[in-house]
Short mmCIF file of N, CA and C in Angstrom, two decimals:
data_model
loop_
_atom_site.label_atom_id
_atom_site.label_comp_id
_atom_site.label_asym_id
_atom_site.label_seq_id
_atom_site.Cartn_x
_atom_site.Cartn_y
_atom_site.Cartn_z
N MET A 1 -20.95 4.68 -27.61
CA MET A 1 -20.15 5.69 -26.94
C MET A 1 -18.80 5.14 -26.49
N ASP A 2 -17.75 5.61 -27.09
CA ASP A 2 -16.48 5.16 -26.86
C ASP A 2 -15.91 5.59 -25.46
N GLN A 3 -15.98 6.81 -25.19
CA GLN A 3 -15.60 7.30 -23.74
C GLN A 3 -16.68 8.18 -23.20
N PRO A 4 -17.25 7.85 -21.89
CA PRO A 4 -18.12 8.71 -21.49
C PRO A 4 -17.67 10.13 -21.20
N GLU A 5 -18.70 11.07 -21.29
CA GLU A 5 -18.47 12.55 -21.13
C GLU A 5 -17.87 12.88 -19.84
N PHE A 6 -18.05 12.19 -18.75
CA PHE A 6 -17.68 12.60 -17.49
C PHE A 6 -16.85 11.39 -16.78
N SER A 7 -15.91 10.85 -17.69
CA SER A 7 -15.04 9.78 -17.11
C SER A 7 -13.92 10.09 -16.25
N HIS A 8 -13.79 9.41 -15.24
CA HIS A 8 -12.82 9.57 -14.17
C HIS A 8 -12.53 8.11 -13.77
N ILE A 9 -11.47 7.57 -14.45
CA ILE A 9 -11.00 6.20 -14.21
C ILE A 9 -10.09 6.06 -13.04
N VAL A 10 -10.23 5.05 -12.19
CA VAL A 10 -9.29 4.82 -11.00
C VAL A 10 -8.97 3.41 -11.07
N LYS A 11 -7.70 3.09 -11.16
CA LYS A 11 -7.07 1.71 -11.18
C LYS A 11 -7.20 1.10 -9.81
N LEU A 12 -7.60 -0.18 -9.91
CA LEU A 12 -7.84 -0.92 -8.57
C LEU A 12 -6.42 -0.84 -7.80
N SER A 13 -5.31 -0.76 -8.60
CA SER A 13 -3.85 -0.79 -7.96
C SER A 13 -3.83 0.48 -7.10
N ASP A 14 -4.51 1.52 -7.48
CA ASP A 14 -4.43 2.88 -6.72
C ASP A 14 -5.23 2.88 -5.53
N ILE A 15 -6.17 1.90 -5.40
CA ILE A 15 -7.08 1.89 -4.08
C ILE A 15 -6.21 1.10 -3.09
N GLY A 16 -5.69 1.60 -1.99
CA GLY A 16 -5.17 0.94 -0.91
C GLY A 16 -5.93 0.34 -0.01
N ALA A 17 -5.32 -0.16 1.36
CA ALA A 17 -6.09 -0.75 2.50
C ALA A 17 -6.87 0.25 3.18
N LYS A 18 -6.36 1.70 3.10
CA LYS A 18 -7.17 2.65 3.73
C LYS A 18 -8.16 3.34 2.81
N PRO A 19 -9.42 3.77 3.32
CA PRO A 19 -10.39 4.33 2.47
C PRO A 19 -9.83 5.60 1.83
N LYS A 20 -10.27 5.88 0.66
CA LYS A 20 -9.81 6.98 -0.20
C LYS A 20 -11.06 7.95 -0.44
N SER A 21 -10.92 9.19 0.05
CA SER A 21 -11.99 10.17 -0.28
C SER A 21 -11.53 11.15 -1.38
N GLY A 22 -12.72 11.57 -1.99
CA GLY A 22 -12.39 12.61 -2.98
C GLY A 22 -13.65 13.27 -3.40
N LYS A 23 -13.52 14.20 -4.45
CA LYS A 23 -14.61 14.90 -4.99
C LYS A 23 -14.41 15.18 -6.48
N LEU A 24 -15.43 14.93 -7.32
CA LEU A 24 -15.54 15.11 -8.77
C LEU A 24 -16.40 16.28 -8.94
N VAL A 25 -15.92 17.11 -9.84
CA VAL A 25 -16.76 18.28 -10.30
C VAL A 25 -16.57 18.28 -11.89
N ALA A 26 -17.82 18.09 -12.28
CA ALA A 26 -17.91 18.23 -13.86
C ALA A 26 -17.78 19.72 -14.35
N ASN A 27 -17.08 19.84 -15.26
CA ASN A 27 -16.71 21.12 -15.85
C ASN A 27 -17.88 21.42 -16.90
N ALA A 28 -17.89 22.57 -17.51
CA ALA A 28 -18.94 23.02 -18.39
C ALA A 28 -19.19 22.22 -19.57
N GLU A 29 -18.11 21.81 -20.22
CA GLU A 29 -18.05 20.88 -21.38
C GLU A 29 -18.76 19.47 -21.16
N GLU A 30 -18.26 18.97 -19.79
CA GLU A 30 -18.73 17.59 -19.46
C GLU A 30 -20.33 17.85 -19.07
N ARG A 31 -20.72 18.96 -18.40
CA ARG A 31 -22.03 19.18 -18.04
C ARG A 31 -22.94 19.13 -19.37
N ASP A 32 -22.49 20.08 -20.32
CA ASP A 32 -23.13 20.08 -21.75
C ASP A 32 -23.35 19.00 -22.38
N ALA A 33 -22.33 17.97 -22.31
CA ALA A 33 -22.44 16.73 -23.03
C ALA A 33 -23.28 15.82 -22.28
N LEU A 34 -23.38 15.76 -20.98
CA LEU A 34 -24.23 14.97 -20.24
C LEU A 34 -25.81 15.49 -20.39
N ALA A 35 -25.88 16.63 -20.39
CA ALA A 35 -27.34 17.30 -20.72
C ALA A 35 -28.01 16.80 -22.04
N LEU A 36 -27.12 16.88 -23.01
CA LEU A 36 -27.45 16.25 -24.22
C LEU A 36 -27.70 14.90 -24.25
N ARG A 37 -26.90 14.09 -23.64
CA ARG A 37 -27.18 12.55 -23.44
C ARG A 37 -28.35 12.30 -22.84
N PHE A 38 -28.59 12.96 -21.66
CA PHE A 38 -29.68 12.72 -20.86
C PHE A 38 -30.95 13.66 -21.32
N ASP A 39 -30.88 14.45 -22.40
CA ASP A 39 -32.18 15.12 -22.97
C ASP A 39 -32.56 16.16 -21.73
N LEU A 40 -31.59 16.89 -21.26
CA LEU A 40 -32.00 17.91 -20.33
C LEU A 40 -31.55 19.15 -21.01
N PRO A 41 -32.41 20.21 -20.61
CA PRO A 41 -32.12 21.49 -21.15
C PRO A 41 -30.77 22.13 -20.67
N GLN A 42 -30.47 21.78 -19.41
CA GLN A 42 -29.30 22.30 -18.75
C GLN A 42 -28.91 21.73 -17.50
N ILE A 43 -27.52 21.43 -17.35
CA ILE A 43 -26.92 21.07 -16.09
C ILE A 43 -26.05 22.08 -15.64
N SER A 44 -26.49 22.88 -14.74
CA SER A 44 -25.61 23.91 -14.15
C SER A 44 -24.46 23.55 -13.19
N SER A 45 -24.64 22.53 -12.59
CA SER A 45 -23.48 22.08 -11.68
C SER A 45 -23.70 20.51 -11.45
N LEU A 46 -22.62 19.72 -11.29
CA LEU A 46 -22.68 18.39 -10.86
C LEU A 46 -21.33 18.11 -10.04
N THR A 47 -21.62 17.65 -8.84
CA THR A 47 -20.51 17.34 -7.94
C THR A 47 -20.84 15.99 -7.21
N GLY A 48 -19.82 15.26 -7.21
CA GLY A 48 -19.92 13.87 -6.40
C GLY A 48 -18.82 13.82 -5.41
N SER A 49 -19.14 13.84 -4.13
CA SER A 49 -18.16 13.72 -2.94
C SER A 49 -18.30 12.09 -2.72
N TYR A 50 -17.15 11.60 -2.50
CA TYR A 50 -17.18 10.16 -2.24
C TYR A 50 -16.10 9.53 -1.43
N LYS A 51 -16.31 8.22 -0.99
CA LYS A 51 -15.41 7.49 -0.49
C LYS A 51 -15.27 6.12 -1.04
N LEU A 52 -13.92 5.57 -1.32
CA LEU A 52 -13.85 4.20 -1.83
C LEU A 52 -13.08 3.52 -0.76
N THR A 53 -13.75 2.13 -0.63
CA THR A 53 -13.04 1.35 0.31
C THR A 53 -12.99 -0.11 -0.21
N ALA A 54 -11.93 -0.61 -0.18
CA ALA A 54 -11.80 -1.87 -0.76
C ALA A 54 -12.21 -3.06 0.43
N THR A 55 -13.17 -3.85 -0.13
CA THR A 55 -13.91 -4.80 0.88
C THR A 55 -13.68 -6.18 0.24
N GLU A 56 -14.09 -7.35 1.04
CA GLU A 56 -13.99 -8.51 0.60
C GLU A 56 -14.91 -8.80 -0.69
N ARG A 57 -15.99 -8.17 -0.57
CA ARG A 57 -16.98 -8.32 -1.73
C ARG A 57 -16.60 -7.49 -2.91
N GLY A 58 -15.81 -6.41 -2.93
CA GLY A 58 -15.48 -5.56 -3.91
C GLY A 58 -15.21 -4.15 -3.64
N ILE A 59 -15.24 -3.14 -4.25
CA ILE A 59 -14.84 -1.87 -3.92
C ILE A 59 -16.10 -1.21 -3.59
N ALA A 60 -16.14 -0.62 -2.41
CA ALA A 60 -17.34 0.21 -1.97
C ALA A 60 -17.12 1.53 -2.44
N PHE A 61 -18.20 2.21 -3.00
CA PHE A 61 -18.34 3.59 -3.38
C PHE A 61 -19.45 4.37 -2.98
N THR A 62 -19.16 5.10 -1.98
CA THR A 62 -20.24 5.61 -1.13
C THR A 62 -20.16 7.19 -1.28
N GLY A 63 -21.17 8.07 -1.25
CA GLY A 63 -21.10 9.46 -1.03
C GLY A 63 -22.40 9.98 -1.40
N GLN A 64 -22.14 11.21 -2.01
CA GLN A 64 -23.36 12.16 -2.29
C GLN A 64 -23.20 12.83 -3.66
N ILE A 65 -24.14 12.93 -4.48
CA ILE A 65 -24.27 13.67 -5.53
C ILE A 65 -25.14 14.99 -5.35
N GLU A 66 -24.56 16.23 -5.80
CA GLU A 66 -25.15 17.38 -5.87
C GLU A 66 -25.20 17.91 -7.12
N SER A 67 -26.39 18.37 -7.56
CA SER A 67 -26.46 18.98 -8.98
C SER A 67 -27.71 19.99 -9.02
N ASP A 68 -27.51 20.97 -9.68
CA ASP A 68 -28.56 21.82 -10.11
C ASP A 68 -28.69 21.75 -11.59
N LEU A 69 -29.98 21.55 -12.02
CA LEU A 69 -30.21 21.39 -13.43
C LEU A 69 -31.48 21.71 -13.83
N HIS A 70 -31.91 21.55 -15.20
CA HIS A 70 -33.28 21.87 -15.55
C HIS A 70 -33.74 20.65 -16.27
N GLN A 71 -35.02 20.31 -16.08
CA GLN A 71 -35.75 19.02 -16.78
C GLN A 71 -36.81 19.87 -17.47
N SER A 72 -37.33 19.21 -18.55
CA SER A 72 -38.50 19.69 -19.27
C SER A 72 -39.67 19.08 -18.74
N CYS A 73 -40.60 19.98 -18.56
CA CYS A 73 -41.96 19.47 -17.89
C CYS A 73 -42.69 18.47 -18.86
N ALA A 74 -43.07 17.46 -18.40
CA ALA A 74 -43.72 16.41 -19.37
C ALA A 74 -44.91 16.80 -19.92
N THR A 75 -45.71 17.81 -19.41
CA THR A 75 -46.87 18.40 -19.99
C THR A 75 -46.61 19.67 -20.92
N THR A 76 -45.99 20.56 -20.44
CA THR A 76 -45.67 21.82 -21.17
C THR A 76 -44.36 21.88 -22.02
N GLY A 77 -43.45 21.21 -21.58
CA GLY A 77 -42.10 21.17 -22.22
C GLY A 77 -41.34 22.34 -21.76
N GLU A 78 -41.69 23.22 -20.88
CA GLU A 78 -40.99 24.26 -20.28
C GLU A 78 -39.90 23.70 -19.32
N ALA A 79 -38.70 24.36 -19.30
CA ALA A 79 -37.59 24.05 -18.53
C ALA A 79 -38.03 24.32 -17.11
N ILE A 80 -37.82 23.42 -16.07
CA ILE A 80 -38.02 23.57 -14.76
C ILE A 80 -36.82 23.36 -13.97
N PRO A 81 -36.51 24.25 -12.92
CA PRO A 81 -35.17 24.08 -12.20
C PRO A 81 -35.46 22.67 -11.20
N VAL A 82 -34.36 21.97 -11.08
CA VAL A 82 -34.37 20.91 -10.28
C VAL A 82 -33.14 20.79 -9.47
N GLU A 83 -33.16 20.52 -8.12
CA GLU A 83 -32.08 20.22 -7.43
C GLU A 83 -31.91 18.88 -6.94
N VAL A 84 -30.83 18.26 -7.18
CA VAL A 84 -30.66 16.94 -6.87
C VAL A 84 -29.63 16.72 -5.73
N ARG A 85 -29.98 16.24 -4.72
CA ARG A 85 -29.25 15.84 -3.52
C ARG A 85 -29.33 14.61 -3.23
N GLU A 86 -28.45 13.47 -3.64
CA GLU A 86 -28.63 12.01 -3.57
C GLU A 86 -27.53 11.43 -3.04
N GLU A 87 -27.84 10.55 -1.96
CA GLU A 87 -26.78 9.74 -1.52
C GLU A 87 -26.61 8.52 -2.34
N PHE A 88 -25.44 7.81 -2.35
CA PHE A 88 -25.39 6.60 -3.16
C PHE A 88 -24.43 5.57 -2.28
N ASP A 89 -24.78 4.41 -2.66
CA ASP A 89 -23.93 3.28 -1.98
C ASP A 89 -23.81 2.19 -3.09
N ILE A 90 -22.66 2.14 -3.67
CA ILE A 90 -22.66 1.36 -4.81
C ILE A 90 -21.31 0.42 -4.57
N LEU A 91 -21.47 -0.79 -5.03
CA LEU A 91 -20.43 -2.06 -4.96
C LEU A 91 -19.88 -2.19 -6.32
N PHE A 92 -18.57 -2.04 -6.59
CA PHE A 92 -18.09 -2.36 -7.83
C PHE A 92 -17.51 -3.87 -7.67
N VAL A 93 -17.76 -4.71 -8.64
CA VAL A 93 -17.42 -6.09 -8.59
C VAL A 93 -16.89 -6.43 -9.80
N PRO A 94 -15.84 -7.39 -9.94
CA PRO A 94 -15.52 -7.90 -11.16
C PRO A 94 -16.48 -8.54 -12.31
N LYS A 95 -16.39 -7.98 -13.58
CA LYS A 95 -17.57 -8.59 -14.33
C LYS A 95 -17.50 -10.12 -14.41
N ALA A 96 -18.84 -10.65 -14.31
CA ALA A 96 -18.80 -12.10 -14.16
C ALA A 96 -18.76 -12.74 -15.66
N ASP A 97 -18.31 -13.99 -15.57
CA ASP A 97 -18.03 -14.75 -16.93
C ASP A 97 -19.37 -15.22 -16.93
N PRO A 98 -20.07 -15.06 -18.20
CA PRO A 98 -21.49 -15.63 -18.37
C PRO A 98 -21.48 -16.92 -18.53
N ASP A 99 -20.43 -17.68 -18.53
CA ASP A 99 -20.47 -19.27 -18.52
C ASP A 99 -20.64 -19.62 -16.83
N GLU A 100 -20.08 -18.61 -16.10
CA GLU A 100 -20.05 -19.06 -14.64
C GLU A 100 -21.29 -18.62 -13.85
N LEU A 101 -22.12 -17.90 -14.46
CA LEU A 101 -23.32 -17.29 -13.89
C LEU A 101 -24.31 -18.50 -13.39
N GLU A 102 -24.60 -18.51 -12.04
CA GLU A 102 -25.63 -19.62 -11.56
C GLU A 102 -26.88 -19.09 -11.56
N GLU A 103 -27.16 -17.91 -10.99
CA GLU A 103 -28.59 -17.52 -10.81
C GLU A 103 -28.39 -15.96 -10.61
N GLU A 104 -29.60 -15.52 -10.91
CA GLU A 104 -29.89 -14.09 -10.73
C GLU A 104 -29.90 -13.67 -9.37
N ILE A 105 -29.33 -12.54 -9.08
CA ILE A 105 -29.21 -12.10 -7.66
C ILE A 105 -30.34 -10.86 -7.45
N GLU A 106 -31.15 -10.94 -6.52
CA GLU A 106 -32.20 -10.02 -6.39
C GLU A 106 -31.65 -9.11 -5.16
N LEU A 107 -31.80 -7.91 -5.28
CA LEU A 107 -31.48 -7.12 -4.28
C LEU A 107 -32.48 -6.19 -3.66
N THR A 108 -32.48 -6.05 -2.34
CA THR A 108 -33.64 -5.24 -1.70
C THR A 108 -33.36 -3.81 -1.87
N GLU A 109 -34.33 -3.11 -1.52
CA GLU A 109 -34.00 -1.65 -1.42
C GLU A 109 -32.93 -1.17 -0.51
N ASP A 110 -32.89 -1.80 0.49
CA ASP A 110 -31.86 -1.40 1.70
C ASP A 110 -30.23 -1.71 1.17
N GLU A 111 -30.18 -2.47 0.16
CA GLU A 111 -28.86 -2.96 -0.17
C GLU A 111 -28.39 -1.98 -1.31
N CYS A 112 -27.07 -2.08 -1.38
CA CYS A 112 -26.40 -1.17 -2.37
C CYS A 112 -26.53 -1.75 -3.82
N ASP A 113 -26.40 -0.81 -4.87
CA ASP A 113 -26.19 -1.26 -6.24
C ASP A 113 -24.87 -1.84 -6.60
N ILE A 114 -25.00 -2.67 -7.64
CA ILE A 114 -23.66 -3.25 -7.93
C ILE A 114 -23.45 -2.78 -9.37
N VAL A 115 -22.11 -2.38 -9.58
CA VAL A 115 -21.58 -2.18 -10.98
C VAL A 115 -20.54 -2.96 -11.29
N GLU A 116 -20.58 -3.58 -12.34
CA GLU A 116 -19.36 -4.59 -12.86
C GLU A 116 -18.23 -3.54 -13.50
N TYR A 117 -17.08 -4.12 -13.28
CA TYR A 117 -15.88 -3.46 -13.83
C TYR A 117 -15.00 -4.44 -14.59
N GLU A 118 -14.20 -3.92 -15.60
CA GLU A 118 -13.29 -4.80 -16.41
C GLU A 118 -11.98 -4.17 -16.35
N ARG A 119 -11.00 -4.94 -16.58
CA ARG A 119 -9.63 -4.36 -16.93
C ARG A 119 -9.09 -3.81 -15.53
N ALA A 120 -9.46 -4.25 -14.46
CA ALA A 120 -9.02 -3.81 -13.09
C ALA A 120 -8.96 -2.17 -13.03
N GLN A 121 -10.13 -1.65 -13.39
CA GLN A 121 -10.30 -0.21 -13.28
C GLN A 121 -11.89 0.06 -13.15
N ILE A 122 -12.18 1.29 -12.43
CA ILE A 122 -13.50 1.57 -12.30
C ILE A 122 -13.62 3.02 -12.65
N ASP A 123 -14.71 3.42 -13.21
CA ASP A 123 -14.98 4.70 -13.76
C ASP A 123 -16.04 5.59 -12.81
N LEU A 124 -15.39 6.23 -11.96
CA LEU A 124 -16.19 7.06 -11.00
C LEU A 124 -17.22 8.08 -11.59
N GLY A 125 -16.67 8.72 -12.42
CA GLY A 125 -17.48 9.89 -13.14
C GLY A 125 -18.62 9.27 -13.75
N GLU A 126 -18.59 8.08 -14.59
CA GLU A 126 -19.62 7.63 -15.40
C GLU A 126 -20.64 7.14 -14.47
N THR A 127 -20.16 6.53 -13.19
CA THR A 127 -21.15 5.90 -12.14
C THR A 127 -21.87 7.01 -11.62
N ILE A 128 -21.22 8.19 -11.31
CA ILE A 128 -21.85 9.29 -10.81
C ILE A 128 -22.91 9.88 -11.80
N ALA A 129 -22.62 9.94 -13.11
CA ALA A 129 -23.55 10.32 -14.01
C ALA A 129 -24.68 9.58 -14.03
N GLN A 130 -24.46 8.11 -14.11
CA GLN A 130 -25.57 7.42 -14.19
C GLN A 130 -26.64 7.47 -13.01
N THR A 131 -25.95 7.51 -11.65
CA THR A 131 -26.65 7.78 -10.58
C THR A 131 -27.60 8.98 -10.63
N LEU A 132 -26.90 10.09 -11.10
CA LEU A 132 -27.65 11.28 -11.38
C LEU A 132 -28.85 11.01 -12.25
N TYR A 133 -28.68 10.43 -13.38
CA TYR A 133 -29.91 10.27 -14.31
C TYR A 133 -30.88 9.39 -13.59
N LEU A 134 -30.46 8.39 -12.89
CA LEU A 134 -31.54 7.36 -12.14
C LEU A 134 -32.34 8.22 -11.11
N SER A 135 -31.66 9.33 -10.60
CA SER A 135 -32.34 10.09 -9.51
C SER A 135 -33.45 11.04 -10.09
N LEU A 136 -33.39 11.14 -11.45
CA LEU A 136 -34.16 12.26 -11.95
C LEU A 136 -35.67 11.80 -11.97
N ASP A 137 -36.70 12.66 -11.77
CA ASP A 137 -38.20 12.36 -12.02
C ASP A 137 -38.37 12.03 -13.39
N PRO A 138 -39.07 10.85 -13.72
CA PRO A 138 -39.15 10.56 -15.15
C PRO A 138 -40.19 11.33 -15.78
N PHE A 139 -41.21 11.96 -15.08
CA PHE A 139 -42.20 12.78 -15.39
C PHE A 139 -42.38 13.97 -14.63
N PRO A 140 -41.41 14.83 -14.85
CA PRO A 140 -41.52 16.18 -14.01
C PRO A 140 -42.66 17.06 -14.65
N ARG A 141 -43.12 17.68 -13.58
CA ARG A 141 -44.21 18.44 -13.81
C ARG A 141 -43.92 19.99 -13.28
N GLY A 142 -44.10 20.97 -14.33
CA GLY A 142 -43.83 22.31 -14.00
C GLY A 142 -44.96 22.87 -13.30
N PRO A 143 -44.90 24.18 -12.86
CA PRO A 143 -45.88 24.82 -12.02
C PRO A 143 -47.21 25.11 -12.85
N ASN A 144 -46.97 25.22 -14.17
CA ASN A 144 -48.33 25.45 -15.05
C ASN A 144 -48.84 24.22 -15.84
N ALA A 145 -48.24 22.93 -15.46
CA ALA A 145 -48.94 21.73 -15.98
C ALA A 145 -50.24 21.41 -15.92
N ASP A 146 -50.83 21.77 -14.73
CA ASP A 146 -52.27 21.37 -14.55
C ASP A 146 -53.09 22.29 -15.34
N GLU A 147 -52.79 23.49 -15.26
CA GLU A 147 -53.47 24.46 -16.16
C GLU A 147 -53.42 24.26 -17.68
N VAL A 148 -52.24 24.03 -18.18
CA VAL A 148 -52.14 23.66 -19.58
C VAL A 148 -52.84 22.30 -19.99
N ALA A 149 -52.78 21.41 -19.12
CA ALA A 149 -53.45 20.17 -19.38
C ALA A 149 -55.10 20.38 -19.43
N ARG A 150 -55.52 21.23 -18.51
CA ARG A 150 -56.94 21.42 -18.51
C ARG A 150 -57.31 22.18 -20.01
N GLU A 151 -56.45 23.15 -20.24
CA GLU A 151 -56.82 23.75 -21.48
C GLU A 151 -56.77 23.00 -22.65
N LYS A 152 -55.93 22.11 -22.68
CA LYS A 152 -55.98 21.07 -23.71
C LYS A 152 -56.83 19.80 -23.64
N GLY A 153 -57.61 19.81 -22.60
CA GLY A 153 -58.46 18.74 -22.59
C GLY A 153 -58.04 17.50 -21.95
N LEU A 154 -56.84 17.36 -21.38
CA LEU A 154 -56.22 16.23 -21.01
C LEU A 154 -56.77 15.93 -19.65
N LYS A 155 -56.90 14.74 -19.33
CA LYS A 155 -57.40 14.16 -17.93
C LYS A 155 -56.29 14.43 -16.99
N SER A 156 -56.70 14.53 -15.65
CA SER A 156 -55.77 14.59 -14.60
C SER A 156 -55.30 13.19 -14.22
N GLU A 157 -54.36 12.88 -13.36
CA GLU A 157 -53.86 11.62 -13.11
C GLU A 157 -55.22 10.82 -12.33
N ALA A 158 -55.86 11.62 -11.66
CA ALA A 158 -56.84 10.86 -10.77
C ALA A 158 -58.09 10.54 -11.74
N GLU A 159 -58.40 11.41 -12.82
CA GLU A 159 -59.36 10.96 -13.72
C GLU A 159 -59.07 9.90 -14.73
N ALA A 160 -57.82 9.94 -15.08
CA ALA A 160 -57.11 8.94 -15.96
C ALA A 160 -56.94 7.44 -15.42
N GLY A 161 -56.87 7.37 -14.00
CA GLY A 161 -56.53 6.17 -13.39
C GLY A 161 -57.80 5.25 -13.25
N PRO A 162 -57.47 4.07 -12.68
CA PRO A 162 -58.63 2.98 -12.59
C PRO A 162 -59.92 3.71 -11.72
N PHE A 163 -59.59 4.48 -10.84
CA PHE A 163 -60.71 5.09 -9.90
C PHE A 163 -61.52 6.04 -10.67
N GLY A 164 -60.79 6.94 -11.56
CA GLY A 164 -61.25 7.76 -12.46
C GLY A 164 -62.28 7.13 -13.44
N ALA A 165 -61.80 6.05 -14.13
CA ALA A 165 -62.72 5.26 -14.79
C ALA A 165 -64.07 4.73 -14.07
N LEU A 166 -63.79 4.30 -12.99
CA LEU A 166 -65.05 3.67 -12.11
C LEU A 166 -65.91 4.85 -11.79
N ALA A 167 -65.45 6.07 -11.47
CA ALA A 167 -66.25 7.38 -11.23
C ALA A 167 -67.12 7.70 -12.39
N ALA A 168 -66.17 7.62 -13.61
CA ALA A 168 -67.01 7.92 -14.97
C ALA A 168 -68.19 7.00 -15.18
N LEU A 169 -67.89 5.75 -15.05
CA LEU A 169 -68.97 4.69 -15.23
C LEU A 169 -70.13 4.85 -14.20
N LYS A 170 -69.73 5.19 -12.91
CA LYS A 170 -70.81 5.62 -11.90
C LYS A 170 -71.77 6.67 -12.31
N ASP A 171 -71.02 7.68 -12.88
CA ASP A 171 -71.76 8.87 -13.43
C ASP A 171 -72.64 8.35 -14.48
N LYS A 172 -72.35 7.59 -15.35
CA LYS A 172 -73.08 7.23 -16.61
C LYS A 172 -74.25 6.40 -15.88
N LEU A 173 -74.10 5.58 -15.00
CA LEU A 173 -75.23 4.72 -14.58
C LEU A 173 -76.24 5.24 -13.53
N GLY A 174 -75.71 6.47 -12.92
CA GLY A 174 -76.43 7.08 -11.96
C GLY A 174 -77.33 8.02 -12.68
#
């Protein structure tokens, strides 16, 4: 991918000592391209409200994503509406030289995500797009998923899990 679909580049020289706030709104063409990339039936809206702050560690990028979209049900394939309202806390840091890496850094759930940048610029739009994708349910289930699964003879999550296997074994032994 040469240029991301929702690219909004900010040069580090444009970020001053005072925090900078803004809002990015994806247009129809950008939303359609992101839906194609993320294998979604539709992205109706995508907005990212943010604040950029220069810190000693890097550029802090905080805010909220709001998106209305459709995902395909993992069981039926039908498009189901999804509302995403996700706060983010990201730190942009210079890309590390592989020769200078000492050890891997572990982040706790409470810490912000880290995104590396190159050429003294950061891409706010692509970071918002990736944050949206990461916030999606990897196995969405629509309202008819259980009924369709039963009709097709698929086991429920409880039946297919380890306790379901133990229950089936107990039934055979009993």
